[in-house]
Short mmCIF file of C-alpha atoms and ligand atoms in Angstrom, two decimals:
data_model
loop_
_atom_site.label_atom_id
_atom_site.label_comp_id
_atom_site.label_asym_id
_atom_site.label_seq_id
_atom_site.Cartn_x
_atom_site.Cartn_y
_atom_site.Cartn_z
CA MET K 1 -36.90 46.01 37.20
CA MET K 2 -38.91 47.41 40.34
CA ALA K 3 -42.54 47.90 40.26
CA GLY K 4 -43.44 51.54 39.22
CA GLU K 5 -39.92 52.10 37.83
CA ARG K 6 -39.90 53.98 34.54
CA ILE K 7 -39.15 51.65 31.54
CA TRP K 8 -36.77 52.78 28.73
CA SER K 9 -35.56 50.87 25.80
CA ARG K 10 -31.69 50.26 24.96
CA ILE K 11 -29.86 48.91 21.85
CA THR K 12 -27.92 45.98 23.12
CA GLY K 13 -26.66 44.60 19.89
CA THR K 14 -26.38 45.50 16.20
CA GLY K 15 -25.83 43.37 12.94
CA GLY K 16 -25.78 43.87 9.25
CA ILE K 17 -25.36 42.00 6.03
CA LEU K 18 -24.37 42.97 2.53
CA PRO K 19 -25.32 40.46 -0.09
CA GLY K 20 -23.62 39.21 -3.27
CA ARG K 21 -20.56 41.17 -3.99
CA ALA K 22 -19.47 44.79 -4.36
CA VAL K 23 -20.13 46.16 -7.81
CA SER K 24 -18.07 49.31 -8.44
CA ASN K 25 -19.16 52.14 -10.50
CA GLU K 26 -16.71 51.21 -13.27
CA GLU K 27 -18.26 47.71 -13.47
CA LEU K 28 -21.85 49.02 -13.35
CA ALA K 29 -21.06 51.59 -15.98
CA ARG K 30 -19.72 48.80 -18.34
CA GLN K 31 -22.80 46.77 -17.73
CA LEU K 32 -25.10 49.74 -18.24
CA ALA K 33 -23.23 50.62 -21.54
CA GLU K 34 -24.18 47.26 -22.89
CA ARG K 35 -27.86 48.27 -22.58
CA GLY K 36 -27.06 51.64 -24.22
CA VAL K 37 -27.27 53.48 -20.91
CA GLU K 38 -24.36 56.07 -20.59
CA THR K 39 -22.84 56.87 -17.15
CA SER K 40 -19.41 57.02 -15.51
CA ASP K 41 -17.58 56.61 -12.30
CA GLU K 42 -16.61 60.33 -12.30
CA TRP K 43 -20.40 61.42 -12.65
CA ILE K 44 -21.67 59.05 -9.88
CA VAL K 45 -18.84 60.03 -7.51
CA ALA K 46 -19.16 63.75 -8.04
CA ARG K 47 -22.98 63.83 -7.73
CA THR K 48 -23.42 61.28 -5.06
CA GLY K 49 -20.30 60.16 -3.43
CA ILE K 50 -21.20 56.50 -4.09
CA ARG K 51 -18.23 54.45 -5.28
CA GLN K 52 -19.75 50.82 -5.07
CA ARG K 53 -22.96 48.92 -4.04
CA TYR K 54 -23.86 45.32 -3.22
CA LEU K 55 -26.46 43.54 -5.35
CA ALA K 56 -28.20 40.58 -4.34
CA ASP K 57 -28.23 37.56 -6.57
CA PRO K 58 -31.74 36.11 -7.49
CA SER K 59 -31.62 33.39 -4.68
CA GLN K 60 -31.36 36.04 -1.82
CA SER K 61 -34.75 37.29 -0.46
CA THR K 62 -35.42 40.11 1.76
CA SER K 63 -36.28 37.79 4.49
CA ALA K 64 -33.08 35.73 4.23
CA LEU K 65 -31.14 39.07 4.44
CA GLY K 66 -33.19 40.34 7.36
CA ALA K 67 -32.70 37.04 9.27
CA ALA K 68 -29.04 37.01 8.67
CA ALA K 69 -28.67 40.66 10.12
CA ALA K 70 -30.97 39.87 12.97
CA ARG K 71 -28.79 36.62 13.84
CA ALA K 72 -25.61 39.02 13.91
CA ALA K 73 -27.44 41.51 16.24
CA LEU K 74 -28.75 38.68 18.52
CA ALA K 75 -25.21 37.24 18.87
CA ALA K 76 -23.79 40.75 19.58
CA ALA K 77 -26.54 41.18 22.26
CA ASN K 78 -26.00 37.71 23.57
CA VAL K 79 -29.84 36.99 23.25
CA ASP K 80 -31.40 33.90 22.09
CA ALA K 81 -33.99 34.24 19.20
CA ALA K 82 -36.51 32.37 21.37
CA ALA K 83 -36.34 35.26 24.02
CA ILE K 84 -37.45 37.79 21.29
CA ASP K 85 -41.01 38.92 21.84
CA LEU K 86 -41.47 41.53 19.10
CA ILE K 87 -40.04 41.81 15.54
CA VAL K 88 -40.51 45.02 13.60
CA LEU K 89 -39.30 44.81 10.05
CA ALA K 90 -38.85 47.88 7.68
CA THR K 91 -38.87 47.14 4.01
CA SER K 92 -40.50 48.49 0.78
CA THR K 93 -39.26 45.34 -1.05
CA PRO K 94 -41.05 42.47 0.88
CA ASP K 95 -40.77 38.89 -0.18
CA GLN K 96 -44.47 38.95 -1.25
CA ILE K 97 -47.68 40.99 -0.68
CA PHE K 98 -48.42 38.99 2.54
CA PRO K 99 -47.74 37.66 5.07
CA SER K 100 -45.26 40.18 6.15
CA THR K 101 -41.52 39.87 5.83
CA ALA K 102 -41.39 39.97 9.62
CA CYS K 103 -43.39 36.83 9.91
CA LEU K 104 -41.07 35.03 7.61
CA VAL K 105 -38.04 36.21 9.56
CA GLN K 106 -39.75 35.11 12.73
CA ASP K 107 -40.13 31.54 11.37
CA GLU K 108 -36.49 31.58 10.00
CA LEU K 109 -35.06 32.72 13.33
CA GLY K 110 -37.03 30.45 15.66
CA ALA K 111 -38.83 33.21 17.73
CA PRO K 112 -42.10 31.56 18.18
CA GLY K 113 -44.98 33.70 19.67
CA ALA K 114 -43.27 36.99 19.01
CA ALA K 115 -45.40 39.79 17.64
CA ALA K 116 -44.16 40.32 14.04
CA PHE K 117 -45.11 42.96 11.44
CA ASP K 118 -43.69 45.02 8.71
CA VAL K 119 -43.35 48.98 8.65
CA GLN K 120 -43.49 50.60 5.26
CA ALA K 121 -41.84 54.12 5.48
CA VAL K 122 -39.29 53.46 2.62
CA CYS K 123 -36.00 55.04 3.47
CA SER K 124 -37.28 56.17 6.88
CA GLY K 125 -38.44 52.75 7.67
CA PHE K 126 -35.84 51.75 10.24
CA VAL K 127 -36.25 54.99 12.21
CA TYR K 128 -40.09 54.42 12.12
CA GLY K 129 -39.62 50.86 13.25
CA LEU K 130 -37.31 51.81 16.06
CA ALA K 131 -39.67 54.48 17.36
CA VAL K 132 -42.59 52.01 17.25
CA ALA K 133 -40.59 49.29 19.11
CA ASP K 134 -39.36 51.79 21.75
CA ALA K 135 -42.99 52.87 22.35
CA MET K 136 -44.12 49.18 22.49
CA ILE K 137 -41.47 48.24 25.03
CA ARG K 138 -42.09 51.38 27.17
CA THR K 139 -45.75 50.13 27.76
CA GLY K 140 -44.16 47.28 29.74
CA VAL K 141 -45.83 44.60 27.62
CA TYR K 142 -42.84 43.83 25.42
CA ARG K 143 -39.07 43.31 26.70
CA ARG K 144 -37.00 42.21 23.72
CA ALA K 145 -37.39 43.29 20.19
CA LEU K 146 -35.66 42.88 16.91
CA VAL K 147 -35.88 46.04 14.74
CA ILE K 148 -34.65 45.17 11.11
CA GLY K 149 -34.34 47.09 7.96
CA ALA K 150 -34.04 44.91 4.79
CA GLU K 151 -34.15 45.64 1.16
CA VAL K 152 -33.45 44.34 -2.34
CA PHE K 153 -33.97 47.64 -4.12
CA SER K 154 -32.13 46.33 -7.06
CA ARG K 155 -35.22 44.51 -7.89
CA ILE K 156 -37.37 47.61 -8.39
CA LEU K 157 -34.86 49.69 -10.40
CA ASP K 158 -35.18 50.49 -14.00
CA TRP K 159 -31.89 49.60 -15.38
CA HIS K 160 -32.47 51.83 -18.24
CA ASP K 161 -32.97 54.89 -16.01
CA ARG K 162 -29.58 56.27 -15.23
CA THR K 163 -30.94 59.00 -12.99
CA THR K 164 -31.91 56.24 -10.43
CA CYS K 165 -30.31 52.88 -11.11
CA VAL K 166 -26.85 54.09 -10.12
CA LEU K 167 -27.85 55.17 -6.61
CA PHE K 168 -29.22 52.11 -4.85
CA GLY K 169 -27.84 48.88 -3.32
CA ASP K 170 -29.11 45.89 -1.37
CA GLY K 171 -28.53 44.96 2.25
CA ALA K 172 -29.90 44.52 5.73
CA GLY K 173 -29.25 45.70 9.23
CA ALA K 174 -30.75 44.98 12.60
CA VAL K 175 -30.59 45.98 16.17
CA VAL K 176 -31.84 44.21 19.37
CA LEU K 177 -33.90 46.71 21.61
CA GLU K 178 -34.31 45.70 25.27
CA ALA K 179 -36.30 47.07 28.28
CA ALA K 180 -33.97 48.81 30.54
CA THR K 181 -33.99 50.95 33.76
CA GLU K 182 -31.93 53.69 31.98
CA PRO K 183 -32.06 55.11 28.56
CA GLY K 184 -31.43 54.10 25.80
CA ILE K 185 -33.73 56.01 23.56
CA LEU K 186 -34.03 59.48 24.61
CA ALA K 187 -36.49 60.94 22.11
CA ALA K 188 -38.13 59.81 18.91
CA ARG K 189 -40.20 61.90 16.32
CA LEU K 190 -41.83 60.76 13.19
CA ARG K 191 -43.39 62.79 10.39
CA ALA K 192 -44.79 62.52 6.89
CA ASP K 193 -46.09 64.72 4.18
CA GLY K 194 -48.35 62.58 1.71
CA SER K 195 -48.77 65.47 -0.61
CA GLN K 196 -45.19 64.83 -1.78
CA ALA K 197 -45.93 61.20 -2.65
CA ARG K 198 -45.15 61.63 -6.21
CA ILE K 199 -41.63 62.92 -5.98
CA LEU K 200 -40.27 59.36 -4.92
CA CYS K 201 -42.39 56.43 -5.63
CA THR K 202 -43.05 52.95 -7.13
CA ALA K 203 -46.57 53.38 -7.89
CA GLY K 204 -47.23 49.85 -9.58
CA ARG K 205 -49.87 47.41 -8.14
CA VAL K 206 -51.24 43.93 -8.89
CA VAL K 207 -54.86 43.88 -9.90
CA GLN K 208 -56.81 40.89 -10.86
CA GLY K 209 -53.45 39.09 -11.46
CA GLN K 210 -52.32 41.76 -13.66
CA LEU K 211 -49.52 44.39 -12.92
CA GLN K 212 -51.04 47.91 -13.14
CA GLY K 213 -49.05 51.12 -13.36
CA ASP K 214 -45.27 51.65 -13.31
CA PRO K 215 -43.41 48.91 -11.32
CA PHE K 216 -40.18 50.81 -11.04
CA LEU K 217 -38.81 53.38 -8.68
CA ARG K 218 -39.20 56.94 -9.90
CA MET K 219 -37.76 60.09 -8.48
CA ASP K 220 -37.53 63.79 -8.96
CA GLY K 221 -33.94 63.91 -7.63
CA GLN K 222 -33.71 67.75 -7.04
CA ALA K 223 -37.15 67.92 -5.22
CA VAL K 224 -35.97 65.12 -2.88
CA PHE K 225 -32.68 66.58 -2.34
CA LYS K 226 -34.09 69.97 -1.20
CA LEU K 227 -36.81 68.51 0.90
CA ALA K 228 -34.43 65.90 2.47
CA VAL K 229 -31.93 68.66 3.74
CA ASN K 230 -34.75 70.84 5.27
CA VAL K 231 -36.67 68.04 6.98
CA LEU K 232 -33.46 66.42 8.41
CA ASP K 233 -32.38 69.78 9.92
CA ALA K 234 -35.84 70.40 11.45
CA SER K 235 -36.27 66.88 12.73
CA ALA K 236 -32.84 66.92 14.55
CA ARG K 237 -33.80 70.14 16.16
CA GLU K 238 -37.17 68.72 17.15
CA VAL K 239 -35.61 65.57 19.15
CA LEU K 240 -32.87 67.65 20.60
CA ALA K 241 -35.45 70.12 22.05
CA ASP K 242 -37.58 67.02 23.37
CA ALA K 243 -34.44 65.62 25.08
CA GLY K 244 -33.36 69.04 26.38
CA MET K 245 -29.99 68.83 24.43
CA SER K 246 -28.24 70.90 21.97
CA VAL K 247 -26.30 70.15 18.66
CA GLY K 248 -22.94 70.17 20.67
CA ASP K 249 -24.26 67.20 22.96
CA ILE K 250 -24.29 64.83 19.83
CA ASP K 251 -21.43 62.41 19.50
CA TRP K 252 -22.49 60.89 16.16
CA VAL K 253 -25.17 61.39 13.57
CA ILE K 254 -26.27 58.62 11.33
CA PRO K 255 -28.56 60.07 8.65
CA HIS K 256 -30.20 57.84 6.02
CA GLN K 257 -27.44 57.28 3.56
CA ALA K 258 -28.86 58.56 0.32
CA ASN K 259 -25.98 60.89 -0.97
CA VAL K 260 -22.88 62.34 0.36
CA ARG K 261 -24.01 65.80 -0.75
CA ILE K 262 -27.27 65.54 1.43
CA LEU K 263 -25.15 64.24 4.43
CA SER K 264 -22.71 67.33 3.98
CA ALA K 265 -25.51 69.80 3.36
CA THR K 266 -27.40 68.57 6.61
CA ALA K 267 -24.25 68.62 8.79
CA ARG K 268 -23.53 72.26 7.56
CA LYS K 269 -27.30 73.37 8.21
CA LEU K 270 -27.09 71.77 11.62
CA GLY K 271 -23.75 73.37 12.45
CA LEU K 272 -22.24 69.93 13.07
CA PRO K 273 -18.60 69.05 12.13
CA GLU K 274 -18.62 66.50 9.27
CA SER K 275 -16.27 64.33 11.39
CA LYS K 276 -19.40 63.39 13.55
CA VAL K 277 -21.32 62.09 10.57
CA ILE K 278 -21.13 58.36 9.93
CA VAL K 279 -20.86 57.77 6.12
CA THR K 280 -21.30 54.42 4.39
CA VAL K 281 -23.15 55.42 1.27
CA ASP K 282 -19.80 55.46 -0.65
CA GLN K 283 -19.38 51.74 0.07
CA HIS K 284 -22.95 50.60 0.27
CA GLY K 285 -25.01 52.99 -2.11
CA ASN K 286 -28.56 53.83 -0.74
CA THR K 287 -29.99 50.79 0.86
CA SER K 288 -33.30 52.46 1.86
CA ALA K 289 -34.51 51.08 5.11
CA ALA K 290 -31.32 49.07 5.75
CA SER K 291 -29.00 52.03 5.36
CA VAL K 292 -29.27 53.45 9.03
CA PRO K 293 -28.87 50.06 10.86
CA LEU K 294 -26.16 49.01 8.49
CA ALA K 295 -24.18 52.33 9.17
CA LEU K 296 -24.80 51.94 12.83
CA ASP K 297 -23.33 48.31 12.83
CA VAL K 298 -20.32 49.50 10.90
CA ALA K 299 -19.50 52.30 13.38
CA VAL K 300 -20.21 50.10 16.44
CA ARG K 301 -18.06 47.22 15.13
CA ASP K 302 -15.07 49.61 14.16
CA GLY K 303 -15.16 51.09 17.56
CA ARG K 304 -16.19 54.65 16.65
CA ILE K 305 -19.45 54.56 18.56
CA GLN K 306 -18.70 53.83 22.25
CA PRO K 307 -21.03 52.91 25.08
CA GLY K 308 -22.51 55.89 26.59
CA GLN K 309 -22.18 58.16 23.60
CA ARG K 310 -25.06 60.05 22.27
CA VAL K 311 -26.18 59.07 18.66
CA LEU K 312 -28.76 60.69 16.34
CA LEU K 313 -30.30 58.37 13.81
CA GLN K 314 -32.18 60.03 11.02
CA GLY K 315 -34.51 58.65 8.36
CA VAL K 316 -35.95 60.41 5.21
CA GLY K 317 -37.62 58.88 2.13
CA GLY K 318 -40.66 58.11 0.03
CA GLY K 319 -43.99 59.21 1.35
CA PHE K 320 -42.63 61.74 2.00
CA THR K 321 -41.57 60.48 5.38
CA TRP K 322 -38.89 61.45 7.93
CA GLY K 323 -38.03 61.05 11.55
CA SER K 324 -35.20 61.05 14.07
CA VAL K 325 -34.32 58.87 17.13
CA LEU K 326 -31.72 60.40 19.64
CA LEU K 327 -30.31 57.70 21.87
CA ARG K 328 -27.39 57.07 24.37
CA PHE K 329 -25.62 53.95 23.06
N1 ACO S 1 -24.69 59.39 -15.31
C1 ACO S 1 -24.46 60.34 -16.15
N2 ACO S 1 -25.25 61.46 -16.23
C2 ACO S 1 -26.44 61.49 -15.61
C3 ACO S 1 -26.76 60.38 -14.84
C4 ACO S 1 -25.89 59.38 -14.70
N3 ACO S 1 -26.15 58.28 -13.71
N4 ACO S 1 -27.88 60.84 -14.24
C5 ACO S 1 -28.39 61.89 -14.72
N5 ACO S 1 -27.35 62.39 -15.51
C6 ACO S 1 -27.30 63.48 -16.31
C7 ACO S 1 -28.74 64.18 -16.48
O1 ACO S 1 -29.31 63.52 -17.69
C8 ACO S 1 -28.45 65.58 -16.80
O2 ACO S 1 -28.12 65.79 -18.06
P1 ACO S 1 -28.37 67.18 -18.85
O3 ACO S 1 -27.85 68.24 -18.19
O4 ACO S 1 -27.79 66.83 -20.28
O5 ACO S 1 -29.91 67.09 -18.95
C9 ACO S 1 -27.26 65.91 -15.75
O6 ACO S 1 -26.66 64.64 -15.48
C10 ACO S 1 -27.68 66.60 -14.56
O7 ACO S 1 -28.81 65.95 -13.97
P2 ACO S 1 -29.48 66.33 -12.77
O8 ACO S 1 -30.64 65.71 -12.31
O9 ACO S 1 -29.55 67.85 -12.70
O10 ACO S 1 -28.27 66.10 -11.49
P3 ACO S 1 -28.24 66.51 -10.06
O11 ACO S 1 -27.13 67.18 -9.82
O12 ACO S 1 -29.51 67.00 -9.53
O13 ACO S 1 -27.98 64.99 -9.52
C11 ACO S 1 -29.16 63.34 -8.23
C12 ACO S 1 -28.88 63.93 -9.57
C13 ACO S 1 -27.73 62.63 -7.78
C14 ACO S 1 -30.32 62.30 -8.22
C15 ACO S 1 -29.55 64.48 -7.18
O14 ACO S 1 -30.62 65.20 -7.60
C16 ACO S 1 -29.70 63.93 -5.82
O15 ACO S 1 -28.80 63.43 -5.13
N6 ACO S 1 -30.90 63.97 -5.40
C17 ACO S 1 -31.41 63.44 -4.15
C18 ACO S 1 -32.11 62.23 -4.38
C19 ACO S 1 -31.50 60.93 -3.66
O16 ACO S 1 -30.42 60.84 -3.09
N7 ACO S 1 -32.39 59.95 -3.55
C20 ACO S 1 -32.13 58.84 -3.10
C21 ACO S 1 -33.47 58.24 -2.82
S1 ACO S 1 -34.31 59.31 -1.78
C22 ACO S 1 -33.91 58.94 -0.32
O17 ACO S 1 -33.31 58.09 -0.15
C23 ACO S 1 -34.28 59.92 0.56
#
């Protein structure tokens, strides 16, 4: 890179991991029935498009999943862990209150000296993390980052609440983001509305060694649905305007994978053919901060996303938070 040349950031490798094994709707429905909770494959598929999810076993931590996804991304980028100088990890299910899960991953990978911290923006976390890492690389101080989304949402679900427990799964996805002389990331925008904190939250906390409040995920599904569709549309238009592009310039959209109906409604509102939307929620469930990097990894590895194509990544989730990253792959 020549002195004075503009610095961009580019994704040079992707990785993902799905823990444990796939649990189908039928198997989940049988397990829930034993607890007196009634649901069915038909209801779950019709309302959400989800057919199965992966659930971590008790020995699998968020940091272990994050490190596994990071290793796959490093291998794809042909970058050694020791060359990484920044680790941004998005999670709402950290291993512990502190230190950050990013620090635990840094140790597990062997990336000594790299800056490491967590981003907490729930299902928007990966998009938030990517925008932050992009900005840090563009300062010229950092050159090779790992951006990771890693979650074990199964551990904060109330398995007696059928309105939430059928929706989520566990997993991790990661990218290597490197300084480059060409983009890369073309535009990124993050937003939040804290007045909507209560429509999707896990409000519990530990005080004086005691759990206070509700430790489980709670959601007003219909309020989340409406807000998600509106903000995803507005956010897409915002980054397209920043990059001087239009909807027709997008090759692929990877929205947060919450629900097939949200994906379809967003594509319709944007005027984008559904064939350009990458969908993994049917196979993975909603893996929160891991959903976007996992879907990106699937579509890169199966050859749909090709070098040079323009990809729109979108996050939306608790906070309420949302954001978009528009990039040339
Ligand atoms: N199995 C069977 N029946 C169920 C289940 C279930 N798992 N869950 C709810 N029901 C019942 C309800 O009790 C209700 O019964 P009733 O009519 O007798 O009262 C009926 O199904 C309809 O319930 P609604 O809540 O009205 O169903 P809706 O069509 O809104 O679908 C859903 C619920 C899927 C949660 C929907 O609101 C949604 O997709 N919201 C978006 C939220 C989302 O995807 N969140 C993910 C996290 S947020 C994020 O990642 C951005």
